[in-house]
Amino acid sequence: MHDQDRLRRFVFEHFPVRGHLVHLDASWRAMLEHHTYPPIVRDVLGQGLAAAVLLAATIKFEGVLSLQLRGDGPLQLMLVQCTDGLAVRGVAQHGEISGPGTLAELAGNGQLTVTLENAGRDQRYQGVVPLEGATVAQCLQVYFAQSEQLPTRLWLHADERGASGMLLQRLPEAGPESGSIAGIEDTWHRVQLIGDTLSPGELRSLSDSEILHRLFNEDDVRMFEPAPVFFRCRCSHERVSGMLRALGEAENRAILAERGAVEVRCEFCNRSYRFDAVDVEQLFTAEAGGTVSGSLH
């Protein structure tokens, strides 16, 4: 049985190659509890979520990594996020889905954006590539090829039960012990070809040790202790209050007059925040207690 809701790091002892394996189970199903998606949208969302965890695990940061897909097809938006502590959440927006198809057919013309926000810093990294590829993994291949980052490959799978993924990444040569450049290139090519033999069913059902033995039993691969992955939405009353303040008093009062209350629903977890007339009054009369985020996301 596979390792549930875990991220596992591993390295090749004699080659500058590292990898990650991730399995999302309860965390994935907790996210799906708040939404009903057509199977094809659900699976793309799950693949994106697994990819976000794998990408976040390659970077040292304190904040949030976001993977966003926007297109002009039936799948209009996919947004998945993973924090440095491996807390995940995600959402998709779609129109009418006529049937199965490739990612290009589902999303149409659009782009894939990877954003890294470091908490407490003004720095924000963002990479954008066109949607070129039949799968999320293939689109990310384009991203890595164009972003001048380390050569990276991903294998992703998702269904109603869970989402899983594997990442392989070639590291900079550490020195003579890494071998010749030609030898390293041959090794990198070889491990990718072996990775391509891993079936979606094996990725989904086998344990991490079974996967690595199945693929790289002839290599000296060292596994590290797994890290837990869990679903957690970052919405809060304070964040929503900040968003409403940013909206402005006049707009809030207009909504009050029309509906009797201002209600905001989080797109990620479906939690509702309701502000009546007294609450809205307090928003704009209370003394500012510091900087409040103007976004629910």
GROMACS .gro file of C-alpha atoms in nm:
model
  297
    1MET     CA    1   0.000   0.000   0.000
    2HIS     CA    2   0.125   0.347  -0.082
    3ASP     CA    3   0.234   0.603   0.176
    4GLN     CA    4  -0.071   0.819   0.250
    5ASP     CA    5  -0.059   1.200   0.265
    6ARG     CA    6   0.318   1.201   0.260
    7LEU     CA    7   0.599   1.365   0.069
    8ARG     CA    8   0.914   1.156   0.040
    9ARG     CA    9   1.253   1.289  -0.071
   10PHE     CA   10   1.525   1.067  -0.217
   11VAL     CA   11   1.866   1.110  -0.376
   12PHE     CA   12   2.096   0.906  -0.598
   13GLU     CA   13   2.415   0.857  -0.400
   14HIS     CA   14   2.652   0.848  -0.698
   15PHE     CA   15   2.480   1.085  -0.942
   16PRO     CA   16   2.365   1.449  -0.912
   17VAL     CA   17   1.998   1.352  -0.930
   18ARG     CA   18   1.730   1.387  -0.664
   19GLY     CA   19   1.363   1.303  -0.653
   20HIS     CA   20   1.037   1.340  -0.464
   21LEU     CA   21   0.730   1.122  -0.431
   22VAL     CA   22   0.397   1.249  -0.304
   23HIS     CA   23   0.064   1.084  -0.227
   24LEU     CA   24  -0.247   1.284  -0.134
   25ASP     CA   25  -0.535   1.088   0.014
   26ALA     CA   26  -0.737   1.234   0.304
   27SER     CA   27  -0.604   1.579   0.215
   28TRP     CA   28  -0.730   1.538  -0.143
   29ARG     CA   29  -1.069   1.405  -0.039
   30ALA     CA   30  -1.108   1.684   0.218
   31MET     CA   31  -1.060   1.934  -0.062
   32LEU     CA   32  -1.315   1.759  -0.282
   33GLU     CA   33  -1.577   1.764  -0.005
   34HIS     CA   34  -1.635   2.131  -0.076
   35HIS     CA   35  -1.686   2.100  -0.453
   36THR     CA   36  -1.835   1.876  -0.718
   37TYR     CA   37  -1.626   1.858  -1.034
   38PRO     CA   38  -1.662   1.661  -1.357
   39PRO     CA   39  -1.410   1.373  -1.346
   40ILE     CA   40  -1.179   1.528  -1.606
   41VAL     CA   41  -1.164   1.862  -1.417
   42ARG     CA   42  -1.117   1.679  -1.087
   43ASP     CA   43  -0.827   1.479  -1.225
   44VAL     CA   44  -0.651   1.784  -1.371
   45LEU     CA   45  -0.694   1.963  -1.038
   46GLY     CA   46  -0.547   1.665  -0.853
   47GLN     CA   47  -0.251   1.648  -1.088
   48GLY     CA   48  -0.193   2.019  -1.037
   49LEU     CA   49  -0.210   1.979  -0.660
   50ALA     CA   50   0.045   1.695  -0.661
   51ALA     CA   51   0.269   1.903  -0.888
   52ALA     CA   52   0.248   2.203  -0.654
   53VAL     CA   53   0.367   1.992  -0.360
   54LEU     CA   54   0.652   1.846  -0.563
   55LEU     CA   55   0.764   2.189  -0.684
   56ALA     CA   56   0.739   2.343  -0.337
   57ALA     CA   57   0.959   2.067  -0.199
   58THR     CA   58   1.242   2.165  -0.434
   59ILE     CA   59   1.264   2.521  -0.296
   60LYS     CA   60   1.371   2.668   0.036
   61PHE     CA   61   1.117   2.936   0.121
   62GLU     CA   62   0.870   3.057   0.382
   63GLY     CA   63   0.540   3.130   0.219
   64VAL     CA   64   0.317   2.993  -0.055
   65LEU     CA   65   0.378   2.840  -0.394
   66SER     CA   66   0.086   2.877  -0.634
   67LEU     CA   67   0.028   2.695  -0.960
   68GLN     CA   68  -0.238   2.863  -1.173
   69LEU     CA   69  -0.383   2.762  -1.507
   70ARG     CA   70  -0.602   3.003  -1.703
   71GLY     CA   71  -0.761   2.926  -2.036
   72ASP     CA   72  -1.042   3.024  -2.271
   73GLY     CA   73  -1.182   2.669  -2.289
   74PRO     CA   74  -1.431   2.492  -2.061
   75LEU     CA   75  -1.166   2.481  -1.786
   76GLN     CA   76  -1.133   2.851  -1.716
   77LEU     CA   77  -0.922   2.841  -1.401
   78MET     CA   78  -0.724   2.600  -1.187
   79LEU     CA   79  -0.547   2.736  -0.881
   80VAL     CA   80  -0.357   2.514  -0.637
   81GLN     CA   81  -0.136   2.625  -0.350
   82CYS     CA   82   0.118   2.462  -0.121
   83THR     CA   83   0.287   2.630   0.176
   84ASP     CA   84   0.640   2.569   0.298
   85GLY     CA   85   0.480   2.350   0.568
   86LEU     CA   86   0.304   2.138   0.300
   87ALA     CA   87  -0.048   2.266   0.369
   88VAL     CA   88  -0.247   2.246   0.046
   89ARG     CA   89  -0.565   2.383  -0.104
   90GLY     CA   90  -0.705   2.425  -0.453
   91VAL     CA   91  -1.003   2.520  -0.664
   92ALA     CA   92  -1.116   2.500  -1.027
   93GLN     CA   93  -1.371   2.697  -1.228
   94HIS     CA   94  -1.524   2.551  -1.540
   95GLY     CA   95  -1.805   2.579  -1.788
   96GLU     CA   96  -1.995   2.298  -1.958
   97ILE     CA   97  -1.779   1.990  -2.013
   98SER     CA   98  -1.882   1.786  -2.319
   99GLY     CA   99  -1.655   1.487  -2.268
  100PRO     CA  100  -1.300   1.365  -2.212
  101GLY     CA  101  -1.010   1.527  -2.389
  102THR     CA  102  -0.656   1.654  -2.354
  103LEU     CA  103  -0.562   1.945  -2.133
  104ALA     CA  104  -0.523   2.160  -2.443
  105GLU     CA  105  -0.879   2.076  -2.548
  106LEU     CA  106  -1.009   2.135  -2.197
  107ALA     CA  107  -0.832   2.465  -2.128
  108GLY     CA  108  -0.797   2.600  -2.482
  109ASN     CA  109  -0.556   2.888  -2.530
  110GLY     CA  110  -0.410   3.006  -2.204
  111GLN     CA  111  -0.113   3.005  -1.977
  112LEU     CA  112   0.038   2.831  -1.678
  113THR     CA  113   0.179   3.049  -1.401
  114VAL     CA  114   0.403   2.946  -1.113
  115THR     CA  115   0.419   3.205  -0.833
  116LEU     CA  116   0.636   3.195  -0.521
  117GLU     CA  117   0.551   3.439  -0.242
  118ASN     CA  118   0.789   3.464   0.052
  119ALA     CA  119   0.623   3.571   0.378
  120GLY     CA  120   0.753   3.898   0.517
  121ARG     CA  121   0.937   3.986   0.197
  122ASP     CA  122   0.854   4.205  -0.097
  123GLN     CA  123   1.015   3.954  -0.332
  124ARG     CA  124   0.777   3.761  -0.552
  125TYR     CA  125   0.891   3.520  -0.819
  126GLN     CA  126   0.660   3.444  -1.109
  127GLY     CA  127   0.710   3.232  -1.418
  128VAL     CA  128   0.456   3.219  -1.702
  129VAL     CA  129   0.445   2.979  -1.997
  130PRO     CA  130   0.180   2.907  -2.261
  131LEU     CA  131  -0.030   2.594  -2.229
  132GLU     CA  132   0.173   2.364  -2.451
  133GLY     CA  133   0.116   1.999  -2.374
  134ALA     CA  134  -0.156   1.740  -2.341
  135THR     CA  135  -0.113   1.708  -1.962
  136VAL     CA  136  -0.017   1.917  -1.660
  137ALA     CA  137   0.317   1.736  -1.646
  138GLN     CA  138   0.393   1.820  -2.010
  139CYS     CA  139   0.304   2.186  -1.956
  140LEU     CA  140   0.543   2.196  -1.663
  141GLN     CA  141   0.811   2.048  -1.888
  142VAL     CA  142   0.780   2.364  -2.096
  143TYR     CA  143   0.799   2.574  -1.781
  144PHE     CA  144   1.122   2.413  -1.666
  145ALA     CA  145   1.271   2.427  -2.016
  146GLN     CA  146   1.203   2.801  -2.044
  147SER     CA  147   1.269   2.911  -1.686
  148GLU     CA  148   1.640   2.818  -1.689
  149GLN     CA  149   1.593   2.610  -1.375
  150LEU     CA  150   1.732   2.265  -1.308
  151PRO     CA  151   1.627   2.000  -1.563
  152THR     CA  152   1.316   1.839  -1.414
  153ARG     CA  153   1.062   1.569  -1.504
  154LEU     CA  154   0.727   1.495  -1.343
  155TRP     CA  155   0.483   1.204  -1.351
  156LEU     CA  156   0.134   1.275  -1.216
  157HIS     CA  157  -0.188   1.083  -1.159
  158ALA     CA  158  -0.520   1.167  -0.992
  159ASP     CA  159  -0.865   1.015  -0.954
  160GLU     CA  160  -1.150   1.033  -0.703
  161ARG     CA  161  -0.948   0.845  -0.439
  162GLY     CA  162  -0.625   1.040  -0.441
  163ALA     CA  163  -0.350   1.221  -0.627
  164SER     CA  164   0.012   1.108  -0.662
  165GLY     CA  165   0.325   1.231  -0.829
  166MET     CA  166   0.695   1.172  -0.881
  167LEU     CA  167   0.960   1.431  -0.961
  168LEU     CA  168   1.316   1.375  -1.080
  169GLN     CA  169   1.559   1.664  -1.094
  170ARG     CA  170   1.915   1.688  -1.218
  171LEU     CA  171   2.137   1.882  -0.978
  172PRO     CA  172   2.448   2.086  -1.059
  173GLU     CA  173   2.763   1.877  -1.070
  174ALA     CA  174   2.920   1.873  -0.724
  175GLY     CA  175   3.273   1.791  -0.839
  176PRO     CA  176   3.485   1.511  -0.987
  177GLU     CA  177   3.298   1.252  -0.780
  178SER     CA  178   2.986   1.326  -0.984
  179GLY     CA  179   3.149   1.176  -1.292
  180SER     CA  180   3.207   1.312  -1.640
  181ILE     CA  181   2.957   1.545  -1.801
  182ALA     CA  182   2.881   1.283  -2.066
  183GLY     CA  183   2.828   1.020  -1.798
  184ILE     CA  184   2.595   1.247  -1.604
  185GLU     CA  185   2.396   1.322  -1.920
  186ASP     CA  186   2.367   0.950  -1.989
  187THR     CA  187   2.249   0.886  -1.633
  188TRP     CA  188   1.995   1.167  -1.649
  189HIS     CA  189   1.862   1.032  -1.977
  190ARG     CA  190   1.850   0.679  -1.837
  191VAL     CA  191   1.658   0.764  -1.518
  192GLN     CA  192   1.400   0.955  -1.722
  193LEU     CA  193   1.346   0.659  -1.950
  194ILE     CA  194   1.306   0.433  -1.648
  195GLY     CA  195   1.063   0.683  -1.493
  196ASP     CA  196   0.853   0.663  -1.807
  197THR     CA  197   0.793   0.293  -1.738
  198LEU     CA  198   0.606   0.373  -1.415
  199SER     CA  199   0.236   0.324  -1.480
  200PRO     CA  200  -0.032   0.549  -1.324
  201GLY     CA  201  -0.163   0.249  -1.134
  202GLU     CA  202   0.179   0.176  -0.985
  203LEU     CA  203   0.229   0.540  -0.892
  204ARG     CA  204  -0.107   0.536  -0.719
  205SER     CA  205  -0.090   0.200  -0.541
  206LEU     CA  206   0.273   0.114  -0.460
  207SER     CA  207   0.461   0.231  -0.153
  208ASP     CA  208   0.755   0.467  -0.199
  209SER     CA  209   1.006   0.191  -0.130
  210GLU     CA  210   0.831  -0.037  -0.380
  211ILE     CA  211   0.833   0.234  -0.647
  212LEU     CA  212   1.202   0.308  -0.602
  213HIS     CA  213   1.291  -0.062  -0.597
  214ARG     CA  214   1.076  -0.120  -0.905
  215LEU     CA  215   1.250   0.163  -1.094
  216PHE     CA  216   1.601   0.203  -0.958
  217ASN     CA  217   1.697  -0.123  -0.789
  218GLU     CA  218   2.031  -0.117  -0.970
  219ASP     CA  219   2.116   0.230  -0.834
  220ASP     CA  220   2.218   0.336  -0.485
  221VAL     CA  221   1.915   0.545  -0.383
  222ARG     CA  222   1.876   0.688  -0.033
  223MET     CA  223   1.528   0.769   0.099
  224PHE     CA  224   1.460   1.030   0.368
  225GLU     CA  225   1.188   1.031   0.629
  226PRO     CA  226   0.851   1.137   0.486
  227ALA     CA  227   0.684   1.470   0.566
  228PRO     CA  228   0.306   1.498   0.617
  229VAL     CA  229   0.088   1.682   0.365
  230PHE     CA  230  -0.250   1.814   0.476
  231PHE     CA  231  -0.544   2.023   0.358
  232ARG     CA  232  -0.580   2.363   0.522
  233CYS     CA  233  -0.752   2.675   0.395
  234ARG     CA  234  -0.597   3.008   0.488
  235CYS     CA  235  -0.917   3.209   0.484
  236SER     CA  236  -1.016   3.387   0.808
  237HIS     CA  237  -1.250   3.651   0.944
  238GLU     CA  238  -0.959   3.895   0.952
  239ARG     CA  239  -0.873   3.838   0.587
  240VAL     CA  240  -1.234   3.884   0.480
  241SER     CA  241  -1.262   4.200   0.692
  242GLY     CA  242  -0.958   4.340   0.516
  243MET     CA  243  -1.106   4.257   0.179
  244LEU     CA  244  -1.432   4.435   0.265
  245ARG     CA  245  -1.242   4.742   0.389
  246ALA     CA  246  -1.057   4.749   0.059
  247LEU     CA  247  -1.392   4.730  -0.121
  248GLY     CA  248  -1.494   5.057   0.044
  249GLU     CA  249  -1.770   5.175   0.275
  250ALA     CA  250  -2.005   5.292   0.000
  251GLU     CA  251  -1.997   4.956  -0.178
  252ASN     CA  252  -2.055   4.765   0.146
  253ARG     CA  253  -2.353   4.981   0.237
  254ALA     CA  254  -2.500   4.937  -0.111
  255ILE     CA  255  -2.481   4.558  -0.068
  256LEU     CA  256  -2.639   4.591   0.278
  257ALA     CA  257  -2.927   4.791   0.138
  258GLU     CA  258  -2.988   4.537  -0.136
  259ARG     CA  259  -2.939   4.210   0.052
  260GLY     CA  260  -2.959   4.290   0.421
  261ALA     CA  261  -2.608   4.157   0.486
  262VAL     CA  262  -2.269   4.124   0.320
  263GLU     CA  263  -2.178   3.759   0.269
  264VAL     CA  264  -1.844   3.633   0.140
  265ARG     CA  265  -1.787   3.269   0.060
  266CYS     CA  266  -1.436   3.126   0.032
  267GLU     CA  267  -1.387   2.960  -0.305
  268PHE     CA  268  -1.143   2.707  -0.161
  269CYS     CA  269  -1.325   2.567   0.143
  270ASN     CA  270  -1.679   2.701   0.082
  271ARG     CA  271  -1.689   2.860   0.427
  272SER     CA  272  -1.928   3.156   0.451
  273TYR     CA  273  -1.854   3.483   0.632
  274ARG     CA  274  -2.160   3.700   0.706
  275PHE     CA  275  -2.146   4.068   0.805
  276ASP     CA  276  -2.465   4.241   0.917
  277ALA     CA  277  -2.518   4.616   0.953
  278VAL     CA  278  -2.348   4.628   1.292
  279ASP     CA  279  -2.048   4.432   1.163
  280VAL     CA  280  -2.008   4.661   0.861
  281GLU     CA  281  -2.033   4.965   1.086
  282GLN     CA  282  -1.754   4.830   1.302
  283LEU     CA  283  -1.536   4.765   0.999
  284PHE     CA  284  -1.519   5.134   0.919
  285THR     CA  285  -1.535   5.286   1.268
  286ALA     CA  286  -1.292   5.061   1.456
  287GLU     CA  287  -0.939   5.187   1.487
  288ALA     CA  288  -0.695   5.022   1.249
  289GLY     CA  289  -0.515   4.746   1.429
  290GLY     CA  290  -0.240   4.694   1.174
  291THR     CA  291  -0.217   4.590   0.815
  292VAL     CA  292  -0.492   4.352   0.705
  293SER     CA  293  -0.474   4.152   0.387
  294GLY     CA  294  -0.718   4.270   0.124
  295SER     CA  295  -0.758   3.930  -0.033
  296LEU     CA  296  -0.935   3.616   0.078
  297HIS     CA  297  -0.679   3.409  -0.113
   0.00000   0.00000   0.00000
